Tab-separated table of N, CA, C and O in Angstrom:
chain	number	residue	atom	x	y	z
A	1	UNK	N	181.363	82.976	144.300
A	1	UNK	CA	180.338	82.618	143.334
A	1	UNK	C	178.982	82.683	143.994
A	1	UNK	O	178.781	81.938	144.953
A	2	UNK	N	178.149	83.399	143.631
A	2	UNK	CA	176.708	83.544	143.908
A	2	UNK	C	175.672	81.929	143.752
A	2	UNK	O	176.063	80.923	143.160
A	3	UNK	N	174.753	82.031	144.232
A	3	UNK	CA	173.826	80.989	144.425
A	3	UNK	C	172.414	81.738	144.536
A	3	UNK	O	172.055	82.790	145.066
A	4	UNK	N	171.623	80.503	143.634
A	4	UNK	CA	170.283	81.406	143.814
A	4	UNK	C	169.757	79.977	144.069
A	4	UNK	O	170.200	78.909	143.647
A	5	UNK	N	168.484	80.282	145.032
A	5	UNK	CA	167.881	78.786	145.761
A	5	UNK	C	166.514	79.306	145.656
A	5	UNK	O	166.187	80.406	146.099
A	6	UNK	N	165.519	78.282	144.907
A	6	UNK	CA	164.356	78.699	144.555
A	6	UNK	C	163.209	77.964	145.669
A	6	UNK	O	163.248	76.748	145.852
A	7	UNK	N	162.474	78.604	146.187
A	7	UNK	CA	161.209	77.465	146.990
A	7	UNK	C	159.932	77.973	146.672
A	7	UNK	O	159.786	78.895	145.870
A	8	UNK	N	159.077	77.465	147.213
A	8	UNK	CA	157.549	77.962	147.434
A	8	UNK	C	156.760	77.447	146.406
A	8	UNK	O	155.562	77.720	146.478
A	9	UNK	N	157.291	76.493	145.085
A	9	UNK	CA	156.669	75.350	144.491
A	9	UNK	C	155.971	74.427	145.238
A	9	UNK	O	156.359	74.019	146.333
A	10	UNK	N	154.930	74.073	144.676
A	10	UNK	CA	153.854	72.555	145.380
A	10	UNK	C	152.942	72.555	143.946
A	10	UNK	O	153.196	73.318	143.014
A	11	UNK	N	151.949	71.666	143.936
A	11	UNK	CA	150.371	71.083	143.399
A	11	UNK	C	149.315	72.104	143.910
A	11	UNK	O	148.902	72.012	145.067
A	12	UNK	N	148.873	73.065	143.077
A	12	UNK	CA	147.725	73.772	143.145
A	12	UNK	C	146.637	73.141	142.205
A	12	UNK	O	146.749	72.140	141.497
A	13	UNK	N	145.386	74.101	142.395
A	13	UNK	CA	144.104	73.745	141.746
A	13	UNK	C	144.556	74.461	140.721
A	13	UNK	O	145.573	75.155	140.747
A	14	UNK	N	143.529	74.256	139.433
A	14	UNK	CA	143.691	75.266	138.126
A	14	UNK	C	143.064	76.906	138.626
A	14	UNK	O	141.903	76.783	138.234
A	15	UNK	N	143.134	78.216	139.192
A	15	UNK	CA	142.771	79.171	139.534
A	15	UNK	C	143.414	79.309	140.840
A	15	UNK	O	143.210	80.293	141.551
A	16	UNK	N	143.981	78.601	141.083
A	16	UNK	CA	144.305	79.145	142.515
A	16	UNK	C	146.064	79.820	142.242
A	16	UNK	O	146.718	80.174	141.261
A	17	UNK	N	146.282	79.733	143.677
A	17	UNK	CA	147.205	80.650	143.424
A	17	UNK	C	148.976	80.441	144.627
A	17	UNK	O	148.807	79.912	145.725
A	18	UNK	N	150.146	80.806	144.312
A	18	UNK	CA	151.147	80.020	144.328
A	18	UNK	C	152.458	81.519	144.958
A	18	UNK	O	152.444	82.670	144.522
A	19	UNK	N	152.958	81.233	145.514
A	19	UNK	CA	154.002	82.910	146.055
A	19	UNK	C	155.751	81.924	145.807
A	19	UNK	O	155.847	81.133	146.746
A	20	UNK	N	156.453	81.865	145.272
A	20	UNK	CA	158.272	81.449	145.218
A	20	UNK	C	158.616	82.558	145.363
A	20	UNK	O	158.083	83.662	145.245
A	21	UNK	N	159.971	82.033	145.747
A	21	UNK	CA	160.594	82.810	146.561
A	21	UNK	C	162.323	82.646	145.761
A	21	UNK	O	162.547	81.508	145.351
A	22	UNK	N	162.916	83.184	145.649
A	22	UNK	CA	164.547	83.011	145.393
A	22	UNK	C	165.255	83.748	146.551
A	22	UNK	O	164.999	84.840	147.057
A	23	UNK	N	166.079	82.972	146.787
A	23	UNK	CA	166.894	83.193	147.994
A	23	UNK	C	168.072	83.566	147.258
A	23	UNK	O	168.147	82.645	146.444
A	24	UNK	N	169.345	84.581	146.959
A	24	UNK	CA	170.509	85.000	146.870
A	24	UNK	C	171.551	85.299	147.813
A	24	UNK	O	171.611	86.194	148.657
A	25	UNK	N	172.241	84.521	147.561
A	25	UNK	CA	173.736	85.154	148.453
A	25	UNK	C	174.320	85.099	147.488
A	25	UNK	O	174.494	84.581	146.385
A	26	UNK	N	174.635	85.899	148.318
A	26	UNK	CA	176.303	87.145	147.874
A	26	UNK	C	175.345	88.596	147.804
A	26	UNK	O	174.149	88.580	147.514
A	27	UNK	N	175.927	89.521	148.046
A	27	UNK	CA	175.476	90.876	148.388
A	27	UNK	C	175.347	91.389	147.030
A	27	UNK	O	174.294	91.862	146.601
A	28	UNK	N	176.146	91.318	146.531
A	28	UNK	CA	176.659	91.746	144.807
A	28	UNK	C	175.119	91.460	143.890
A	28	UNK	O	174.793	92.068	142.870
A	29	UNK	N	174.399	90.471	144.517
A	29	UNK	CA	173.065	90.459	143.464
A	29	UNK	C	171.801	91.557	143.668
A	29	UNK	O	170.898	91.715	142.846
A	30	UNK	N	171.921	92.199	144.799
A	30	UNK	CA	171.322	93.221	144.887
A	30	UNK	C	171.420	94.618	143.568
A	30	UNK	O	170.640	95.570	143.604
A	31	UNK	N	172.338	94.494	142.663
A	31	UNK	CA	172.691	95.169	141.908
A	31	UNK	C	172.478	94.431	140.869
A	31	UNK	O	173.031	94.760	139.820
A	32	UNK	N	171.604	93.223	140.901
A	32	UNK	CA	171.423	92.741	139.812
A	32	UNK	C	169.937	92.925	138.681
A	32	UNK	O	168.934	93.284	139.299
A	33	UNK	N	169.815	92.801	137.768
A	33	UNK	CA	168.236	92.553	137.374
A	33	UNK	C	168.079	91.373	137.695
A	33	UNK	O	169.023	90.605	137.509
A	34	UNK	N	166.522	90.753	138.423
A	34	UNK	CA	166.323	89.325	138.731
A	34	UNK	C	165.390	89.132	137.620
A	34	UNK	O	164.798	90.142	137.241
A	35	UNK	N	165.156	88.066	137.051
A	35	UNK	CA	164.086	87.472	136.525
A	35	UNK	C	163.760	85.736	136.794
A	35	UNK	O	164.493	84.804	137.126
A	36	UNK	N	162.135	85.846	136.437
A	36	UNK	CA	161.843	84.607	136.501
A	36	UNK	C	161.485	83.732	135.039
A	36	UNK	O	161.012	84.267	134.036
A	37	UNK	N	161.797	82.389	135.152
A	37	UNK	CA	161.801	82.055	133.770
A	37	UNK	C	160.915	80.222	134.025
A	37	UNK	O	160.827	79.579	135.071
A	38	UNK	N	160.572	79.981	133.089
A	38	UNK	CA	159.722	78.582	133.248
A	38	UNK	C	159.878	77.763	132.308
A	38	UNK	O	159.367	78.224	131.288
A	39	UNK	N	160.470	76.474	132.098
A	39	UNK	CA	160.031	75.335	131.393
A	39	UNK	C	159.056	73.959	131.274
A	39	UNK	O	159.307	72.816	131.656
A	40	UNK	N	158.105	74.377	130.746
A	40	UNK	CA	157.229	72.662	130.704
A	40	UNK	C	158.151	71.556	130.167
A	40	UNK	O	159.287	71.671	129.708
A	41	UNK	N	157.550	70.681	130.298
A	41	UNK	CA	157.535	69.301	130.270
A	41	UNK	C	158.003	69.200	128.219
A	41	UNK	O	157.134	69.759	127.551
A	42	UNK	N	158.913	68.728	127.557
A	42	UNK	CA	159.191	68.843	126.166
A	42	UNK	C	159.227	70.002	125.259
A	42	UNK	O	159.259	70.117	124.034
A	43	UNK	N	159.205	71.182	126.674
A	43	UNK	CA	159.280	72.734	125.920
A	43	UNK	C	160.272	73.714	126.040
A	43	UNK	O	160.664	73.798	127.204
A	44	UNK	N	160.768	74.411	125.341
A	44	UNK	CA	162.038	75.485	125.437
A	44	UNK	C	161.912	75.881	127.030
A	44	UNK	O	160.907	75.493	127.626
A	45	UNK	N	162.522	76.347	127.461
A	45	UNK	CA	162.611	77.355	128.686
A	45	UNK	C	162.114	78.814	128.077
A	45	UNK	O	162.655	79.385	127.131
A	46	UNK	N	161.192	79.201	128.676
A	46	UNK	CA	160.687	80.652	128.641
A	46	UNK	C	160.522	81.345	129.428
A	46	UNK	O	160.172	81.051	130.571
A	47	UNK	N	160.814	82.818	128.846
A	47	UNK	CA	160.852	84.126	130.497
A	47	UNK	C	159.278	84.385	130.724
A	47	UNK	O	158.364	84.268	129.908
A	48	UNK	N	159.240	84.736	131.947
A	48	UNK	CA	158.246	85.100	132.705
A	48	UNK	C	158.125	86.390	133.168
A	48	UNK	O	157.344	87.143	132.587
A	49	UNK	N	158.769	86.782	134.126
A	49	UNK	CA	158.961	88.261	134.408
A	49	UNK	C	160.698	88.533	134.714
A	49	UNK	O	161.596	87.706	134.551
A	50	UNK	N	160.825	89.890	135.180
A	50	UNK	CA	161.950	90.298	135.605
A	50	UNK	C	161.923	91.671	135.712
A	50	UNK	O	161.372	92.303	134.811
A	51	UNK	N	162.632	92.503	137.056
A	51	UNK	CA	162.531	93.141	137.906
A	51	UNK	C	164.404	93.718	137.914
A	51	UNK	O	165.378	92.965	137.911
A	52	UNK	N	164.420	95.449	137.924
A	52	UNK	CA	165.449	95.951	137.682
A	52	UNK	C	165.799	95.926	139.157
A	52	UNK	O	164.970	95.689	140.036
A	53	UNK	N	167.347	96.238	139.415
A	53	UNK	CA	167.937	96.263	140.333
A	53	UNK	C	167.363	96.372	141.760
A	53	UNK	O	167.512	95.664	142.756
A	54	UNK	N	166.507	97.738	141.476
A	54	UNK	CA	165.989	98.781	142.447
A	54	UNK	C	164.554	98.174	142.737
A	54	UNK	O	163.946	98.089	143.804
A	55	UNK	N	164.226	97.806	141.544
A	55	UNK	CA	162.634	97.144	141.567
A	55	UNK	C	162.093	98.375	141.103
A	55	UNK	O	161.000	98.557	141.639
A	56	UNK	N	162.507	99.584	140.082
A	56	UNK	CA	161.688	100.682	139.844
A	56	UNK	C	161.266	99.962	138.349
A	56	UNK	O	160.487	100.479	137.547
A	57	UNK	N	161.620	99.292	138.251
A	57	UNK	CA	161.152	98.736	136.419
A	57	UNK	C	160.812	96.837	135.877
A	57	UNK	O	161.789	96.195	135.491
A	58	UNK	N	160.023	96.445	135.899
A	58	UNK	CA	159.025	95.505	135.681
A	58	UNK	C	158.906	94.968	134.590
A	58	UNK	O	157.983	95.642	134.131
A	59	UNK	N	159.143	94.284	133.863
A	59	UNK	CA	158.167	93.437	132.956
A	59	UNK	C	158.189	91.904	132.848
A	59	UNK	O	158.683	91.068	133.605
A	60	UNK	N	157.327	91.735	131.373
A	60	UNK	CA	156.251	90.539	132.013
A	60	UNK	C	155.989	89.512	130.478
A	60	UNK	O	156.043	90.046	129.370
A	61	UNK	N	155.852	88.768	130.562
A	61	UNK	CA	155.119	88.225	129.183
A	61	UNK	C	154.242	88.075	129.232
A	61	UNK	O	153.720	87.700	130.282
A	62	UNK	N	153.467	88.313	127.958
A	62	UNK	CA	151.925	88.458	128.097
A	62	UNK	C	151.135	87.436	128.205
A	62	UNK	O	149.949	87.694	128.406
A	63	UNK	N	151.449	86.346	128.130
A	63	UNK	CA	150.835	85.615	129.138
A	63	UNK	C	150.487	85.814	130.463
A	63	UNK	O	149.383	85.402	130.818
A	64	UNK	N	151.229	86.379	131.286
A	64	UNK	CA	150.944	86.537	132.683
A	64	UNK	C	150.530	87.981	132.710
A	64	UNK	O	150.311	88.689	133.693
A	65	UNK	N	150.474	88.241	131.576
A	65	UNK	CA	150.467	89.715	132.732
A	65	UNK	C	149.034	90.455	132.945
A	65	UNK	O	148.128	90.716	132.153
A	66	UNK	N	149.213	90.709	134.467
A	66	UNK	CA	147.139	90.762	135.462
A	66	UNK	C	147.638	89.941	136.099
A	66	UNK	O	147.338	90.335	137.226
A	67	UNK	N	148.376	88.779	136.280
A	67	UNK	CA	148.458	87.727	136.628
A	67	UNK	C	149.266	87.533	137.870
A	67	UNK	O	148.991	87.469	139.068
A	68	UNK	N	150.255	87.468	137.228
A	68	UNK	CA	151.578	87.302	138.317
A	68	UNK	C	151.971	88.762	138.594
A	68	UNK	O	151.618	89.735	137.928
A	69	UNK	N	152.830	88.758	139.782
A	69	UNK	CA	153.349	89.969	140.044
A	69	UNK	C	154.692	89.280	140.798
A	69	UNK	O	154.731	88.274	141.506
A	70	UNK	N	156.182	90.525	140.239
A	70	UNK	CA	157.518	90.180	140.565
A	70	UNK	C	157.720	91.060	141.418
A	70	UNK	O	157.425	92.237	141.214
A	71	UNK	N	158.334	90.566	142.675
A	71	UNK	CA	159.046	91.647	143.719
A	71	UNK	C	160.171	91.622	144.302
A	71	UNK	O	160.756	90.599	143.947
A	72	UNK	N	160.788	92.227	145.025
A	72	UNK	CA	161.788	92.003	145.407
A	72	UNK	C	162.611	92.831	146.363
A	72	UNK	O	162.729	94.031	146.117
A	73	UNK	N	163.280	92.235	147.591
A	73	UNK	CA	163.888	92.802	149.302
A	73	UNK	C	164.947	92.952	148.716
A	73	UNK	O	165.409	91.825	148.538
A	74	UNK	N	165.653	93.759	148.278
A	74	UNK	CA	167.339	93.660	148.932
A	74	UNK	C	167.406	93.617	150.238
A	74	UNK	O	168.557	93.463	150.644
A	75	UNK	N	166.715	93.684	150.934
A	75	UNK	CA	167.336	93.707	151.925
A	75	UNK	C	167.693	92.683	152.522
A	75	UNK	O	168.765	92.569	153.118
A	76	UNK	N	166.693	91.692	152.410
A	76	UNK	CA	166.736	90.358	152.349
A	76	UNK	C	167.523	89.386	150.729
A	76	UNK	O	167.505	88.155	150.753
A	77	UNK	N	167.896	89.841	149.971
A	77	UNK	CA	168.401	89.509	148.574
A	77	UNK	C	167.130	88.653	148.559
A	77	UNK	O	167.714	87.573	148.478
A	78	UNK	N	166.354	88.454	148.570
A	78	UNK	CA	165.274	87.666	147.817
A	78	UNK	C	164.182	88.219	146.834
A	78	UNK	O	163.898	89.412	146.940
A	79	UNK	N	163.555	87.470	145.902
A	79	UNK	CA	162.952	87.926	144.678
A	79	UNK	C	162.096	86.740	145.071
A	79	UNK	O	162.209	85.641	145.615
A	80	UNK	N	160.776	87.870	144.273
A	80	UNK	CA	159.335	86.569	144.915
A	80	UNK	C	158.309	86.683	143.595
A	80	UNK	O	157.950	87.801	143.227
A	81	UNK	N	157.870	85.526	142.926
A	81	UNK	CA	156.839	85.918	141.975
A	81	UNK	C	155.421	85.551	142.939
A	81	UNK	O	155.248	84.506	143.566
A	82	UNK	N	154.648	86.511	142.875
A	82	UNK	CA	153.372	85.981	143.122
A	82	UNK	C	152.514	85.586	142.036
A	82	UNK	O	152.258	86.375	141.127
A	83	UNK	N	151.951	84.153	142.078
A	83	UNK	CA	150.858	83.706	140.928
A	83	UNK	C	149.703	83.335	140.830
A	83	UNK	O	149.233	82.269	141.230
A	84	UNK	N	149.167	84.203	140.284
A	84	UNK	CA	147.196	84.114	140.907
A	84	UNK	C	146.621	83.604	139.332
A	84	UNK	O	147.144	83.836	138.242
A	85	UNK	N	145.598	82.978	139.574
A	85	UNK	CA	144.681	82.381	138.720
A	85	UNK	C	145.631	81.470	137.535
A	85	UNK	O	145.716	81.503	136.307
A	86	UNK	N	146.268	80.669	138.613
A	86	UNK	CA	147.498	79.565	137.332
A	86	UNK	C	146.499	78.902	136.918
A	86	UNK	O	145.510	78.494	137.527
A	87	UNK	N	146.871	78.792	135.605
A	87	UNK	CA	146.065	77.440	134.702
A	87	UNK	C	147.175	76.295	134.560
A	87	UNK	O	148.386	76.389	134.762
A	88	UNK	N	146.236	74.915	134.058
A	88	UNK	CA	147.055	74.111	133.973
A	88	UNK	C	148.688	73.764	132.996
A	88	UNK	O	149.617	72.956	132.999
A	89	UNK	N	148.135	75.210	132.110
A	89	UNK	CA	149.276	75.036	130.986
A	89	UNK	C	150.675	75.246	131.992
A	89	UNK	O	151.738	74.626	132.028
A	90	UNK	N	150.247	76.209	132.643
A	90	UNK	CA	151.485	76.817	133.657
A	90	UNK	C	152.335	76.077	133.938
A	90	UNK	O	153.445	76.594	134.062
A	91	UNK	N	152.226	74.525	134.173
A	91	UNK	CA	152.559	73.704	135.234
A	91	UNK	C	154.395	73.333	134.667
A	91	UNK	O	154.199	72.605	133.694
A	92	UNK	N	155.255	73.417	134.749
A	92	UNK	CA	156.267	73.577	134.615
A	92	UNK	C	157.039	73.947	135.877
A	92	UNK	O	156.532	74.401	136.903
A	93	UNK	N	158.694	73.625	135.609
A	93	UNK	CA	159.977	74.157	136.636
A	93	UNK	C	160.002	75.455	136.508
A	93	UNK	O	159.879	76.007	135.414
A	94	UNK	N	160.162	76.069	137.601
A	94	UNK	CA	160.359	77.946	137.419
A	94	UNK	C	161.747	77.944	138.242
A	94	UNK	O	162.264	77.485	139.260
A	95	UNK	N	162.031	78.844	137.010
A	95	UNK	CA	163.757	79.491	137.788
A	95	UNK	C	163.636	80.615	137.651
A	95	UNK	O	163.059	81.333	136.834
A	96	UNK	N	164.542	80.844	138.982
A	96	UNK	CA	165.524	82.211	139.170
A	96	UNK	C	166.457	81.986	138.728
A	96	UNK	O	167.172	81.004	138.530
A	97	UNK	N	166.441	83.624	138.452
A	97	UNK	CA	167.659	83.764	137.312
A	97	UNK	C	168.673	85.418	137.708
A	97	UNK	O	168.117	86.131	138.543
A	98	UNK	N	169.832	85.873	137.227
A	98	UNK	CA	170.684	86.673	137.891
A	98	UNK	C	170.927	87.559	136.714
A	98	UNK	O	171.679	86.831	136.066
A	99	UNK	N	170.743	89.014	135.770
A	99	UNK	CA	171.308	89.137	135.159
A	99	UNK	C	172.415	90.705	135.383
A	99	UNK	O	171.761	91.722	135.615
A	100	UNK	N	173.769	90.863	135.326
A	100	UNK	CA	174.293	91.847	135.123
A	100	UNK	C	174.144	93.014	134.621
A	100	UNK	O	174.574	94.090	135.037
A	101	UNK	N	173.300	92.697	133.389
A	101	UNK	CA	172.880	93.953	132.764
A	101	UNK	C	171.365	94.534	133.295
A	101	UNK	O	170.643	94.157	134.217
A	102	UNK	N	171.214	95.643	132.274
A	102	UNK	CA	169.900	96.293	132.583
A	102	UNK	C	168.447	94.867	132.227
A	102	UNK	O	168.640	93.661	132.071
A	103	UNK	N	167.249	95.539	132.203
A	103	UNK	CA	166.372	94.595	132.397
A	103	UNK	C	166.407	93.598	131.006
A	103	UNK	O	166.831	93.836	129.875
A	104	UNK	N	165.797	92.421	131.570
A	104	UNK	CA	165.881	91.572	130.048
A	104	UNK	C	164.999	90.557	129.914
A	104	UNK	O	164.466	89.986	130.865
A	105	UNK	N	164.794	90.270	128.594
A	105	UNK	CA	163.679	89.010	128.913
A	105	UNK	C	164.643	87.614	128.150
A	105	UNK	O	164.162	86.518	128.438
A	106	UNK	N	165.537	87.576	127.506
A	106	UNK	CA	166.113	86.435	126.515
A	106	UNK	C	167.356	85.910	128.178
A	106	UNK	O	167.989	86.355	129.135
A	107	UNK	N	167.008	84.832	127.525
A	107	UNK	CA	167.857	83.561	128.085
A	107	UNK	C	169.504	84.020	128.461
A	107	UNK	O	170.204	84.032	129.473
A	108	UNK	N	169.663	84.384	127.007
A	108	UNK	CA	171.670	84.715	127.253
A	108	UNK	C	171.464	85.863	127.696
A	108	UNK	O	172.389	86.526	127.226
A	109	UNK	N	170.619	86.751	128.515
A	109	UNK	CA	171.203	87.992	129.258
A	109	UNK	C	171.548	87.648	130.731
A	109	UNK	O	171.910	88.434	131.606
A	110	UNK	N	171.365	86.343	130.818
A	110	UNK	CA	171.266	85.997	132.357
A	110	UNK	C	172.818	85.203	132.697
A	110	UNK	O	173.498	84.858	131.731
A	111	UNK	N	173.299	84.953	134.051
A	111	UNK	CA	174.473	84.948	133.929
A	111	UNK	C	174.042	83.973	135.055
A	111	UNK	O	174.054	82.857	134.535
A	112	UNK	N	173.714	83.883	136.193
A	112	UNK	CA	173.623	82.994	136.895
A	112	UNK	C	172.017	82.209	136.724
A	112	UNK	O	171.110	82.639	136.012
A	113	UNK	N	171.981	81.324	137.333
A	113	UNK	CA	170.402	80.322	137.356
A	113	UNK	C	170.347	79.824	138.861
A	113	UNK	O	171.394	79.703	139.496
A	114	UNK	N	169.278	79.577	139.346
A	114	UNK	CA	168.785	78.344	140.144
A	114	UNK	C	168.637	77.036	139.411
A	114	UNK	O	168.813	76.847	138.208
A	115	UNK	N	168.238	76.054	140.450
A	115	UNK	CA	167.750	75.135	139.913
A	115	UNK	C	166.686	74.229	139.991
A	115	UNK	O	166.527	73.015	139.868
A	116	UNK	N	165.599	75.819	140.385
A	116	UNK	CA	164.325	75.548	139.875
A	116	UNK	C	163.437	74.915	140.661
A	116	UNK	O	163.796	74.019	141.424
A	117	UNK	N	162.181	75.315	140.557
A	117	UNK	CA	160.861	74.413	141.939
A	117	UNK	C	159.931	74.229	140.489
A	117	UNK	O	159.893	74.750	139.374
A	118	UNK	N	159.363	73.373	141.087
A	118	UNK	CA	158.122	72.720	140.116
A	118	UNK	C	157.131	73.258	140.807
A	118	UNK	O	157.047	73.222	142.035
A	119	UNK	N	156.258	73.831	139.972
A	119	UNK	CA	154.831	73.877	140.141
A	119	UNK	C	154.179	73.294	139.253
A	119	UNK	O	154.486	73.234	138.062
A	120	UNK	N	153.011	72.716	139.897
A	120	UNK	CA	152.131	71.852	138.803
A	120	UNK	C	150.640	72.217	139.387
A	120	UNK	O	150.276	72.305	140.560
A	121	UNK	N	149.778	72.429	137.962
A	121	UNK	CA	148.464	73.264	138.289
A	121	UNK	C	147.814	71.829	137.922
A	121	UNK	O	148.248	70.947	137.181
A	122	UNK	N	146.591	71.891	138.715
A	122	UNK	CA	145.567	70.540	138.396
A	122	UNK	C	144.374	70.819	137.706
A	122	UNK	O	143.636	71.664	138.212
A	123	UNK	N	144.135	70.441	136.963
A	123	UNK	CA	142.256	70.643	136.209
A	123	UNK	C	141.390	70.366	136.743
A	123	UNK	O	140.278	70.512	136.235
């Protein structure tokens, strides 16, 4: 069974800017699509970005997008969002997420989860 371990959450300013990281084991997720996904505080869980197997294919919700940027080592199995100019709405748990299929942005395409780093943006 795979594991995804999320870090690089802390307390930023409102504009500044934030790098997580997902850590994967098991080899098998290298063949995966990764995405990142976020819930505030009394709000659904929503996708953020996500990144095809290879990393040749990208997308984003438009909220972020200029914004953040998704990457990702197989070589290292890790997946990294970088996040520049967070506002305070941002401030929510961000997960990694694992999906089998091709790229996706909805919730049920994903098959494995982390369990998530908090970031919280300040005004």
């Amino acid at each position: 069974q795979g594991q995804l371990v999320e870090s690089g959450g802390g307390l930023v300013q409102a504009g500044g800017s934030l790098r997580l990281s997902c850590a994967a084991s098991g080899r098998t997720f290298i063949w995966y699509t990764m995405g990142w996904f976020r819930q505030a505080p009394g709000k659904e869980r929503e996708f953020v970005a996500a990144i095809s197997w290879n990393g040749g294919g990208t997308t984003y919700a438009d909220s972020v997008k200029g914004r953040f940027t998704i990457s990702r080592d197989n070589a290292k199995i890790t997946i990294y969002l970088q996040m520049n100019s967070l506002k305070p709405e941002e401030t929510a748990v961000y997960y990694c997420a694992a999906a089998r299929g091709t790229i996706a942005t909805t919730i049920e395409s994903y098959d494995y989860w982390g369990q998530g780093t908090q970031v919280t943006v300040s005004s």
